[in-house]
């Protein structure tokens, strides 16, 4: 079945450091891929998405590229801020419109 | 405009009691989804509605769980004879019929079963 695997956290970085959170998927075909973010005490928010191979999703300085060769959708940001501290979830949309999530990666950015 | 709303925000119940969780989707969104977020299982899909019908109930963990949607709007998730393993945050999401890849999530209901 379809599944998403993402790196274990927590990831602890200093402000202005470079961020990468790895995400790989297993799926039939080429599903849409997503990154969701959950800030402390808040609900899930869509951060970015990519709907086909080689698409790059971007938002708020975050980027992720849909790589079908490596079945990956790694999240990157060039310079993190304290306000980026949150839990990040990688997900795919399967053929019956349900989101399948990875286990989440907690990011802690220190000043 | 208003986002997805859920009520109650918190619910504490005793083992064996029934609970009802409510979701109000974004106006005009015909697709509605329930997910569960728990420490042990992460984020998992429960059920999907298109209008008032549920084409996919595959994620409901047992027959104690049921959901309905009326008038193509509000949905209620019911858990009968609650067990401690039902403790979790129950999330609702909605989307436009033509944009099922963009699901908007509500704040969730935190359920604690004592």
Short mmCIF file of N, CA and C in Angstrom, two decimals, chain B residues 30-34 47-56 67-69 75-76 100:
data_model
loop_
_atom_site.label_atom_id
_atom_site.label_comp_id
_atom_site.label_asym_id
_atom_site.label_seq_id
_atom_site.Cartn_x
_atom_site.Cartn_y
_atom_site.Cartn_z
N UNK B 30 -17.85 20.45 -0.60
CA UNK B 30 -18.70 19.27 -0.62
C UNK B 30 -17.98 18.02 -0.12
N UNK B 31 -16.66 18.06 -0.07
CA UNK B 31 -15.91 16.91 0.43
C UNK B 31 -15.49 17.17 1.87
N UNK B 32 -15.62 16.14 2.70
CA UNK B 32 -15.30 16.26 4.13
C UNK B 32 -14.59 15.01 4.57
N UNK B 33 -13.59 15.18 5.42
CA UNK B 33 -12.73 14.07 5.84
C UNK B 33 -12.56 14.12 7.36
N UNK B 34 -12.47 12.93 7.93
CA UNK B 34 -12.10 12.82 9.34
C UNK B 34 -10.76 12.08 9.43
N UNK B 47 -12.47 8.52 7.58
CA UNK B 47 -13.60 8.43 6.67
C UNK B 47 -13.67 9.67 5.80
N UNK B 48 -14.26 9.49 4.60
CA UNK B 48 -14.38 10.58 3.63
C UNK B 48 -15.83 10.65 3.16
N UNK B 49 -16.35 11.87 3.12
CA UNK B 49 -17.69 12.10 2.59
C UNK B 49 -17.60 12.93 1.32
N UNK B 50 -18.41 12.55 0.37
CA UNK B 50 -18.68 13.40 -0.79
C UNK B 50 -20.18 13.69 -0.74
N UNK B 51 -20.53 14.94 -0.46
CA UNK B 51 -21.93 15.23 -0.16
C UNK B 51 -22.29 14.51 1.13
N UNK B 52 -23.42 13.82 1.11
CA UNK B 52 -23.87 13.09 2.29
C UNK B 52 -23.46 11.62 2.30
N UNK B 53 -22.82 11.17 1.23
CA UNK B 53 -22.46 9.75 1.18
C UNK B 53 -20.98 9.58 1.49
N UNK B 54 -20.65 8.39 1.98
CA UNK B 54 -19.28 8.10 2.41
C UNK B 54 -18.70 6.99 1.53
N UNK B 55 -18.04 7.38 0.44
CA UNK B 55 -17.48 6.36 -0.44
C UNK B 55 -16.32 5.58 0.17
N UNK B 56 -15.71 6.14 1.20
CA UNK B 56 -14.54 5.49 1.78
C UNK B 56 -14.63 5.57 3.30
N UNK B 67 -20.03 7.67 11.43
CA UNK B 67 -20.09 9.09 11.09
C UNK B 67 -21.24 9.31 10.13
N UNK B 68 -21.80 10.49 10.21
CA UNK B 68 -22.83 10.86 9.26
C UNK B 68 -22.66 12.32 8.88
N UNK B 69 -23.27 12.63 7.76
CA UNK B 69 -23.25 14.01 7.29
C UNK B 69 -24.63 14.32 6.74
N UNK B 75 -20.98 17.44 9.85
CA UNK B 75 -20.75 16.02 10.04
C UNK B 75 -20.56 15.74 11.53
N UNK B 76 -21.02 14.55 11.93
CA UNK B 76 -20.86 14.10 13.30
C UNK B 76 -20.14 12.77 13.30
N UNK B 100 -9.76 18.29 -4.50
CA UNK B 100 -9.59 17.41 -3.34
C UNK B 100 -8.15 17.34 -2.88
#
